[in-house]
Amino acid sequence: MRGLWWPVAHQLLKQTARVTLPRRFLPEARRRFYKNVTVAGNGGIYEVNLDLHKLKTPKGHTLQAGHIPNYGLALAVAQEWAASKDKIVPSLMHLTGLSYTVIDNPNHETKWDTVHKTLEYLDTDTLLFREEQSEELNTLQAKEWDPILAWFNQKFDADIKPCAGLFGADIPDPVRETIRRYLLSYDVWAVNGFLYGVEALKSVILTIAAAERKITAEKAAFLSRLELEYQTSHWGSVEWAHDLDKQEVTARFSAALLFIHFNTWQATTKHKAK
Amino acid sequence: MLRHHITDMAATTPKIQTLRCLIREIRRTLLPHENLRHSPAFEYMMKEYRHNAVTDQQCCRQQEEMAYLAHTCATYLEASRRWGQTLSFSHNIFRYNIQIFF
């Protein structure tokens, strides 16, 4: 074997620097270090405090800097931190994670980019793929999914039909642009909620139907897992795996829906003159 | 037989049932020294319910929106709690099985 090639040898022989992992990559979950969780602020700018510490995003911004838009959302974020009894599990705090994503914007995405990412799921929407092999499953899919699809077509003046096979449904460009304009009418907070919901269910149609309050979060999660529910009803479910998946999908999607509604809900009250 | 629970629209679910479910979930998240009535989440929820309780409109959109939001919140809290419980339960079972094996 020839000796080391001298120009690179000094690099190969150089001692590597000691690598230390940041604390957040350690497998052990952080213990709860605070006693009370409170929300402070008014006039549309709220922050969450853990005892005397302000809750900060991974980039170091306080939630006040990012302007949590309403008190309900700030309370919901505080409730997530309050629900951690012993250990802090960030994967269970969906609303906190969504707020961090919007405030920090780690990928430097605009509202247009987020909507574009959401629309990419439309071609492979869950509701548009029907089973060919099993007639019973096909009938069940038609019974559960067709009403939602019909409502969606009526709302966006479209004629999207389900398909069988691998190539996906044909979505005309005018329909795609109508849905894009619909999503762009929401603010950047709600649009991130839409993307989170679509990623949980793999369905733009179900997410929009839930955002329009046509179906509940639980029903939307059930419809997205229709084939899985059908198969487990026939063959039995794997202990804890299917239950875990069902609860995870339901939790993620209901968090996304809450995030959308907190950021779009407006209420006015008029009192009668006495 | 396909076992599932099809949930109706939140607008037709009794609103008081949703409120009870929310109170139950919030109570579960409190520490032993905390009082439910002093919890900001509980106070906010009760304030919204009382605010939307009385309306002389036959179909009040704001009330239905609030009821839907409450139902979604209850679903989120319940699903998160069950997910955490199932995860820790399955971890304990696997750890127990490994101990028996070795």
GROMACS .gro file of C-alpha atoms in nm:
model
  376
    1MET     CA    1   0.000   0.000   0.000
    2ARG     CA    2   0.134   0.338  -0.089
    3GLY     CA    3   0.184   0.595   0.177
    4LEU     CA    4  -0.060   0.878   0.243
    5TRP     CA    5  -0.071   1.143  -0.024
    6TRP     CA    6   0.097   1.433   0.152
    7PRO     CA    7  -0.139   1.721   0.049
    8VAL     CA    8  -0.432   1.555   0.225
    9ALA     CA    9  -0.242   1.360   0.485
   10HIS     CA   10  -0.226   1.648   0.730
   11GLN     CA   11  -0.603   1.676   0.718
   12LEU     CA   12  -0.651   1.305   0.777
   13LEU     CA   13  -0.405   1.302   1.062
   14LYS     CA   14  -0.543   1.617   1.224
   15GLN     CA   15  -0.715   1.552   1.551
   16THR     CA   16  -1.086   1.603   1.518
   17ALA     CA   17  -1.245   1.858   1.744
   18ARG     CA   18  -1.446   1.725   2.033
   19VAL     CA   19  -1.811   1.710   1.940
   20THR     CA   20  -2.064   1.794   2.202
   21LEU     CA   21  -2.431   1.736   2.137
   22PRO     CA   22  -2.665   2.021   2.223
   23ARG     CA   23  -2.890   1.940   2.516
   24ARG     CA   24  -3.203   1.925   2.302
   25PHE     CA   25  -3.070   1.624   2.109
   26LEU     CA   26  -3.021   1.416   2.425
   27PRO     CA   27  -3.273   1.129   2.445
   28GLU     CA   28  -3.383   1.197   2.804
   29ALA     CA   29  -3.687   1.426   2.822
   30ARG     CA   30  -3.648   1.745   3.021
   31ARG     CA   31  -3.814   1.749   3.360
   32ARG     CA   32  -4.076   2.007   3.445
   33PHE     CA   33  -3.885   2.298   3.601
   34TYR     CA   34  -4.171   2.541   3.657
   35LYS     CA   35  -4.462   2.549   3.896
   36ASN     CA   36  -4.712   2.783   3.731
   37VAL     CA   37  -4.793   2.875   3.373
   38THR     CA   38  -4.952   3.215   3.311
   39VAL     CA   39  -5.057   3.428   3.016
   40ALA     CA   40  -4.991   3.802   3.014
   41GLY     CA   41  -5.070   4.083   2.774
   42ASN     CA   42  -5.364   4.246   2.606
   43GLY     CA   43  -5.473   4.417   2.286
   44GLY     CA   44  -5.382   4.125   2.062
   45ILE     CA   45  -5.029   4.072   2.196
   46TYR     CA   46  -4.992   3.792   2.446
   47GLU     CA   47  -4.706   3.598   2.596
   48VAL     CA   48  -4.678   3.279   2.798
   49ASN     CA   49  -4.472   3.273   3.119
   50LEU     CA   50  -4.334   2.967   3.296
   51ASP     CA   51  -4.308   3.102   3.653
   52LEU     CA   52  -4.088   3.407   3.594
   53HIS     CA   53  -3.941   3.288   3.262
   54LYS     CA   54  -4.090   3.402   2.934
   55LEU     CA   55  -4.154   3.121   2.689
   56LYS     CA   56  -3.915   3.157   2.398
   57THR     CA   57  -3.896   2.999   2.055
   58PRO     CA   58  -3.593   2.790   1.949
   59LYS     CA   59  -3.448   3.102   1.782
   60GLY     CA   60  -3.483   3.299   2.105
   61HIS     CA   61  -3.787   3.513   2.022
   62THR     CA   62  -4.050   3.556   2.288
   63LEU     CA   63  -4.405   3.472   2.186
   64GLN     CA   64  -4.492   3.836   2.249
   65ALA     CA   65  -4.243   3.937   1.981
   66GLY     CA   66  -4.424   3.711   1.740
   67HIS     CA   67  -4.763   3.849   1.851
   68ILE     CA   68  -4.976   3.554   1.945
   69PRO     CA   69  -5.290   3.700   1.794
   70ASN     CA   70  -5.552   3.613   2.049
   71TYR     CA   71  -5.601   3.520   2.410
   72GLY     CA   72  -5.761   3.183   2.334
   73LEU     CA   73  -5.455   3.062   2.144
   74ALA     CA   74  -5.219   3.188   2.415
   75LEU     CA   75  -5.426   3.004   2.676
   76ALA     CA   76  -5.419   2.686   2.468
   77VAL     CA   77  -5.037   2.706   2.443
   78ALA     CA   78  -5.018   2.766   2.819
   79GLN     CA   79  -5.249   2.468   2.877
   80GLU     CA   80  -5.009   2.242   2.684
   81TRP     CA   81  -4.722   2.343   2.912
   82ALA     CA   82  -4.941   2.308   3.219
   83ALA     CA   83  -5.041   1.955   3.112
   84SER     CA   84  -4.677   1.834   3.139
   85LYS     CA   85  -4.682   1.678   3.484
   86ASP     CA   86  -4.334   1.533   3.519
   87LYS     CA   87  -4.148   1.549   3.188
   88ILE     CA   88  -4.174   1.796   2.904
   89VAL     CA   89  -4.252   1.614   2.580
   90PRO     CA   90  -4.238   1.864   2.290
   91SER     CA   91  -4.389   1.613   2.046
   92LEU     CA   92  -4.718   1.635   2.238
   93MET     CA   93  -4.730   2.017   2.219
   94HIS     CA   94  -4.865   2.077   1.871
   95LEU     CA   95  -4.999   2.429   1.922
   96THR     CA   96  -4.668   2.538   2.074
   97GLY     CA   97  -4.480   2.388   1.782
   98LEU     CA   98  -4.706   2.559   1.530
   99SER     CA   99  -4.663   2.896   1.705
  100TYR     CA  100  -4.285   2.849   1.702
  101THR     CA  101  -4.293   2.766   1.329
  102VAL     CA  102  -4.487   3.080   1.242
  103ILE     CA  103  -4.281   3.313   1.463
  104ASP     CA  104  -3.938   3.174   1.374
  105ASN     CA  105  -4.014   3.080   1.010
  106PRO     CA  106  -3.703   2.859   0.998
  107ASN     CA  107  -3.735   2.785   0.625
  108HIS     CA  108  -3.797   3.153   0.536
  109GLU     CA  109  -4.118   3.069   0.356
  110THR     CA  110  -4.381   3.318   0.248
  111LYS     CA  111  -4.755   3.259   0.270
  112TRP     CA  112  -4.750   3.175  -0.101
  113ASP     CA  113  -4.485   2.904  -0.048
  114THR     CA  114  -4.687   2.746   0.234
  115VAL     CA  115  -5.006   2.744   0.025
  116HIS     CA  116  -4.813   2.595  -0.267
  117LYS     CA  117  -4.684   2.316  -0.041
  118THR     CA  118  -5.040   2.252   0.079
  119LEU     CA  119  -5.177   2.230  -0.275
  120GLU     CA  120  -4.918   1.969  -0.368
  121TYR     CA  121  -5.119   1.725  -0.157
  122LEU     CA  122  -5.430   1.781  -0.371
  123ASP     CA  123  -5.313   1.553  -0.653
  124THR     CA  124  -5.273   1.263  -0.411
  125ASP     CA  125  -5.566   1.344  -0.187
  126THR     CA  126  -5.690   1.047   0.017
  127LEU     CA  127  -6.051   1.093  -0.091
  128LEU     CA  128  -5.964   1.066  -0.459
  129PHE     CA  129  -5.821   0.714  -0.451
  130ARG     CA  130  -6.069   0.427  -0.451
  131GLU     CA  131  -6.018   0.061  -0.391
  132GLU     CA  132  -6.055  -0.172  -0.691
  133GLN     CA  133  -5.996  -0.514  -0.542
  134SER     CA  134  -6.255  -0.517  -0.265
  135GLU     CA  135  -6.613  -0.429  -0.355
  136GLU     CA  136  -6.712  -0.398   0.012
  137LEU     CA  137  -6.439  -0.142   0.078
  138ASN     CA  138  -6.521   0.042  -0.243
  139THR     CA  139  -6.886   0.070  -0.136
  140LEU     CA  140  -6.783   0.193   0.208
  141GLN     CA  141  -6.552   0.456   0.056
  142ALA     CA  142  -6.829   0.576  -0.175
  143LYS     CA  143  -7.075   0.596   0.114
  144GLU     CA  144  -6.842   0.790   0.346
  145TRP     CA  145  -6.636   0.999   0.105
  146ASP     CA  146  -6.876   1.091  -0.177
  147PRO     CA  147  -7.085   1.341   0.026
  148ILE     CA  148  -6.770   1.531   0.130
  149LEU     CA  149  -6.641   1.530  -0.228
  150ALA     CA  150  -6.977   1.651  -0.359
  151TRP     CA  151  -6.978   1.937  -0.106
  152PHE     CA  152  -6.621   2.028  -0.207
  153ASN     CA  153  -6.709   2.029  -0.577
  154GLN     CA  154  -7.008   2.249  -0.514
  155LYS     CA  155  -6.810   2.493  -0.298
  156PHE     CA  156  -6.529   2.539  -0.553
  157ASP     CA  157  -6.743   2.492  -0.865
  158ALA     CA  158  -6.537   2.191  -0.963
  159ASP     CA  159  -6.599   1.848  -1.105
  160ILE     CA  160  -6.324   1.645  -0.942
  161LYS     CA  161  -6.385   1.274  -0.975
  162PRO     CA  162  -6.217   0.996  -0.779
  163CYS     CA  163  -5.987   0.758  -0.960
  164ALA     CA  164  -5.856   0.406  -0.925
  165GLY     CA  165  -5.493   0.326  -0.986
  166LEU     CA  166  -5.166   0.503  -0.923
  167PHE     CA  167  -5.177   0.809  -1.146
  168GLY     CA  168  -5.405   1.035  -0.947
  169ALA     CA  169  -5.711   1.239  -1.028
  170ASP     CA  170  -5.715   1.509  -1.289
  171ILE     CA  171  -5.738   1.850  -1.120
  172PRO     CA  172  -5.797   2.131  -1.373
  173ASP     CA  173  -5.581   2.442  -1.331
  174PRO     CA  174  -5.875   2.685  -1.279
  175VAL     CA  175  -5.995   2.471  -0.986
  176ARG     CA  176  -5.646   2.459  -0.844
  177GLU     CA  177  -5.621   2.840  -0.864
  178THR     CA  178  -5.963   2.881  -0.697
  179ILE     CA  179  -5.849   2.667  -0.406
  180ARG     CA  180  -5.521   2.861  -0.395
  181ARG     CA  181  -5.710   3.193  -0.372
  182TYR     CA  182  -5.928   3.045  -0.097
  183LEU     CA  183  -5.624   2.944   0.108
  184LEU     CA  184  -5.446   3.275   0.043
  185SER     CA  185  -5.747   3.458   0.193
  186TYR     CA  186  -5.637   3.330   0.536
  187ASP     CA  187  -5.351   3.490   0.725
  188VAL     CA  188  -5.007   3.333   0.757
  189TRP     CA  189  -5.091   3.177   1.096
  190ALA     CA  190  -5.401   2.998   0.968
  191VAL     CA  191  -5.224   2.890   0.648
  192ASN     CA  192  -4.958   2.712   0.856
  193GLY     CA  193  -5.242   2.544   1.044
  194PHE     CA  194  -5.384   2.424   0.711
  195LEU     CA  195  -5.050   2.276   0.606
  196TYR     CA  196  -5.018   2.095   0.941
  197GLY     CA  197  -5.369   1.952   0.909
  198VAL     CA  198  -5.315   1.843   0.549
  199GLU     CA  199  -4.988   1.672   0.644
  200ALA     CA  200  -5.167   1.485   0.925
  201LEU     CA  201  -5.456   1.358   0.712
  202LYS     CA  202  -5.292   1.361   0.366
  203SER     CA  203  -5.609   1.526   0.241
  204VAL     CA  204  -5.676   1.886   0.140
  205ILE     CA  205  -6.047   1.814   0.093
  206LEU     CA  206  -6.100   1.683   0.447
  207THR     CA  207  -5.900   1.971   0.599
  208ILE     CA  208  -6.103   2.236   0.417
  209ALA     CA  209  -6.430   2.056   0.506
  210ALA     CA  210  -6.333   2.059   0.875
  211ALA     CA  211  -6.219   2.423   0.860
  212GLU     CA  212  -6.564   2.509   0.719
  213ARG     CA  213  -6.720   2.313   1.008
  214LYS     CA  214  -6.889   2.055   0.785
  215ILE     CA  215  -6.730   1.767   0.978
  216THR     CA  216  -6.568   1.738   1.319
  217ALA     CA  217  -6.197   1.673   1.378
  218GLU     CA  218  -6.272   1.320   1.498
  219LYS     CA  219  -6.476   1.239   1.188
  220ALA     CA  220  -6.210   1.384   0.958
  221ALA     CA  221  -5.942   1.167   1.123
  222PHE     CA  222  -6.170   0.863   1.092
  223LEU     CA  223  -6.238   0.931   0.722
  224SER     CA  224  -5.867   0.968   0.647
  225ARG     CA  225  -5.805   0.626   0.806
  226LEU     CA  226  -6.109   0.458   0.653
  227GLU     CA  227  -5.923   0.177   0.481
  228LEU     CA  228  -5.715   0.107   0.791
  229GLU     CA  229  -6.029   0.093   1.006
  230TYR     CA  230  -6.190  -0.145   0.756
  231GLN     CA  231  -5.887  -0.376   0.751
  232THR     CA  232  -5.847  -0.381   1.131
  233SER     CA  233  -6.217  -0.458   1.170
  234HIS     CA  234  -6.162  -0.768   0.957
  235TRP     CA  235  -5.815  -0.883   1.060
  236GLY     CA  236  -5.785  -0.736   1.409
  237SER     CA  237  -5.561  -0.455   1.524
  238VAL     CA  238  -5.200  -0.471   1.644
  239GLU     CA  239  -5.189  -0.396   2.012
  240TRP     CA  240  -5.115  -0.032   2.083
  241ALA     CA  241  -4.979   0.042   1.733
  242HIS     CA  242  -5.314   0.114   1.571
  243ASP     CA  243  -5.446   0.291   1.879
  244LEU     CA  244  -5.132   0.504   1.894
  245ASP     CA  245  -5.163   0.596   1.529
  246LYS     CA  246  -5.532   0.684   1.565
  247GLN     CA  247  -5.476   0.905   1.870
  248GLU     CA  248  -5.175   1.071   1.711
  249VAL     CA  249  -5.360   1.158   1.389
  250THR     CA  250  -5.661   1.285   1.586
  251ALA     CA  251  -5.443   1.496   1.818
  252ARG     CA  252  -5.242   1.646   1.531
  253PHE     CA  253  -5.542   1.729   1.320
  254SER     CA  254  -5.753   1.872   1.603
  255ALA     CA  255  -5.454   2.089   1.700
  256ALA     CA  256  -5.430   2.213   1.340
  257LEU     CA  257  -5.803   2.284   1.335
  258LEU     CA  258  -5.786   2.472   1.666
  259PHE     CA  259  -5.495   2.676   1.530
  260ILE     CA  260  -5.694   2.768   1.218
  261HIS     CA  261  -6.006   2.864   1.412
  262PHE     CA  262  -5.826   3.062   1.680
  263ASN     CA  263  -5.665   3.267   1.404
  264THR     CA  264  -5.982   3.323   1.204
  265TRP     CA  265  -6.256   3.342   1.465
  266GLN     CA  266  -6.402   3.688   1.508
  267ALA     CA  267  -6.697   3.770   1.722
  268THR     CA  268  -6.903   4.081   1.773
  269THR     CA  269  -7.183   4.137   2.016
  270LYS     CA  270  -7.458   4.395   1.994
  271HIS     CA  271  -7.663   4.464   2.299
  272LYS     CA  272  -8.021   4.577   2.286
  273ALA     CA  273  -8.086   4.929   2.401
  274LYS     CA  274  -8.242   4.931   2.746
  275MET     CA  275  -6.870  -0.541   1.141
  276LEU     CA  276  -6.684  -0.218   1.114
  277ARG     CA  277  -6.647  -0.071   1.459
  278HIS     CA  278  -6.632   0.300   1.462
  279HIS     CA  279  -6.793   0.593   1.622
  280ILE     CA  280  -6.929   0.842   1.373
  281THR     CA  281  -6.954   1.180   1.535
  282ASP     CA  282  -7.222   1.421   1.429
  283MET     CA  283  -7.147   1.782   1.360
  284ALA     CA  284  -7.053   1.967   1.675
  285ALA     CA  285  -7.350   2.196   1.627
  286THR     CA  286  -7.590   1.909   1.696
  287THR     CA  287  -7.387   1.765   1.990
  288PRO     CA  288  -7.526   1.887   2.320
  289LYS     CA  289  -7.316   2.187   2.412
  290ILE     CA  290  -7.332   2.111   2.782
  291GLN     CA  291  -7.189   1.764   2.715
  292THR     CA  292  -6.893   1.924   2.537
  293LEU     CA  293  -6.847   2.164   2.828
  294ARG     CA  294  -6.840   1.874   3.076
  295CYS     CA  295  -6.584   1.693   2.862
  296LEU     CA  296  -6.365   2.005   2.849
  297ILE     CA  297  -6.387   2.054   3.226
  298ARG     CA  298  -6.292   1.689   3.279
  299GLU     CA  299  -5.987   1.720   3.054
  300ILE     CA  300  -5.872   2.046   3.213
  301ARG     CA  301  -5.911   1.896   3.561
  302ARG     CA  302  -5.686   1.607   3.458
  303THR     CA  303  -5.409   1.846   3.355
  304LEU     CA  304  -5.405   2.033   3.688
  305LEU     CA  305  -5.146   1.968   3.955
  306PRO     CA  306  -5.267   1.862   4.303
  307HIS     CA  307  -5.228   2.210   4.451
  308GLU     CA  308  -5.424   2.380   4.171
  309ASN     CA  309  -5.792   2.462   4.184
  310LEU     CA  310  -6.004   2.421   3.872
  311ARG     CA  311  -6.203   2.739   3.935
  312HIS     CA  312  -5.884   2.946   3.941
  313SER     CA  313  -5.752   2.798   3.617
  314PRO     CA  314  -5.737   3.065   3.340
  315ALA     CA  315  -5.849   2.809   3.081
  316PHE     CA  316  -6.159   2.726   3.286
  317GLU     CA  317  -6.242   3.093   3.342
  318TYR     CA  318  -6.205   3.169   2.970
  319MET     CA  319  -6.423   2.876   2.873
  320MET     CA  320  -6.701   2.964   3.117
  321LYS     CA  321  -6.689   3.329   3.010
  322GLU     CA  322  -6.732   3.230   2.643
  323TYR     CA  323  -7.016   2.992   2.722
  324ARG     CA  324  -7.201   3.252   2.933
  325HIS     CA  325  -7.137   3.519   2.670
  326ASN     CA  326  -7.298   3.302   2.401
  327ALA     CA  327  -7.571   3.154   2.617
  328VAL     CA  328  -7.840   3.410   2.555
  329THR     CA  329  -7.936   3.508   2.208
  330ASP     CA  330  -8.269   3.589   2.055
  331GLN     CA  331  -8.155   3.473   1.713
  332GLN     CA  332  -8.287   3.134   1.608
  333CYS     CA  333  -7.968   3.046   1.434
  334CYS     CA  334  -7.673   3.219   1.595
  335ARG     CA  335  -7.355   3.162   1.398
  336GLN     CA  336  -7.128   3.281   1.675
  337GLN     CA  337  -7.278   3.033   1.919
  338GLU     CA  338  -7.233   2.747   1.673
  339GLU     CA  339  -6.874   2.851   1.602
  340MET     CA  340  -6.798   2.859   1.974
  341ALA     CA  341  -6.957   2.517   2.021
  342TYR     CA  342  -6.749   2.376   1.735
  343LEU     CA  343  -6.432   2.528   1.882
  344ALA     CA  344  -6.514   2.380   2.223
  345HIS     CA  345  -6.574   2.038   2.068
  346THR     CA  346  -6.244   2.051   1.876
  347CYS     CA  347  -6.061   2.157   2.194
  348ALA     CA  348  -6.211   1.867   2.390
  349THR     CA  349  -6.113   1.625   2.110
  350TYR     CA  350  -5.756   1.759   2.112
  351LEU     CA  351  -5.713   1.732   2.490
  352GLU     CA  352  -5.861   1.383   2.502
  353ALA     CA  353  -5.659   1.251   2.204
  354SER     CA  354  -5.333   1.399   2.344
  355ARG     CA  355  -5.395   1.246   2.686
  356ARG     CA  356  -5.475   0.903   2.542
  357TRP     CA  357  -5.178   0.916   2.309
  358GLY     CA  358  -4.943   0.992   2.599
  359GLN     CA  359  -5.100   0.718   2.814
  360THR     CA  360  -5.086   0.456   2.536
  361LEU     CA  361  -4.725   0.547   2.459
  362SER     CA  362  -4.609   0.515   2.820
  363PHE     CA  363  -4.812   0.195   2.866
  364SER     CA  364  -4.656   0.034   2.558
  365HIS     CA  365  -4.306   0.142   2.675
  366ASN     CA  366  -4.365  -0.025   3.012
  367ILE     CA  367  -4.491  -0.346   2.848
  368PHE     CA  368  -4.189  -0.369   2.615
  369ARG     CA  369  -3.951  -0.299   2.901
  370TYR     CA  370  -4.120  -0.573   3.109
  371ASN     CA  371  -4.103  -0.824   2.820
  372ILE     CA  372  -3.733  -0.753   2.765
  373GLN     CA  373  -3.665  -0.804   3.137
  374ILE     CA  374  -3.843  -1.140   3.131
  375PHE     CA  375  -3.655  -1.243   2.817
  376PHE     CA  376  -3.318  -1.162   2.968
   0.00000   0.00000   0.00000
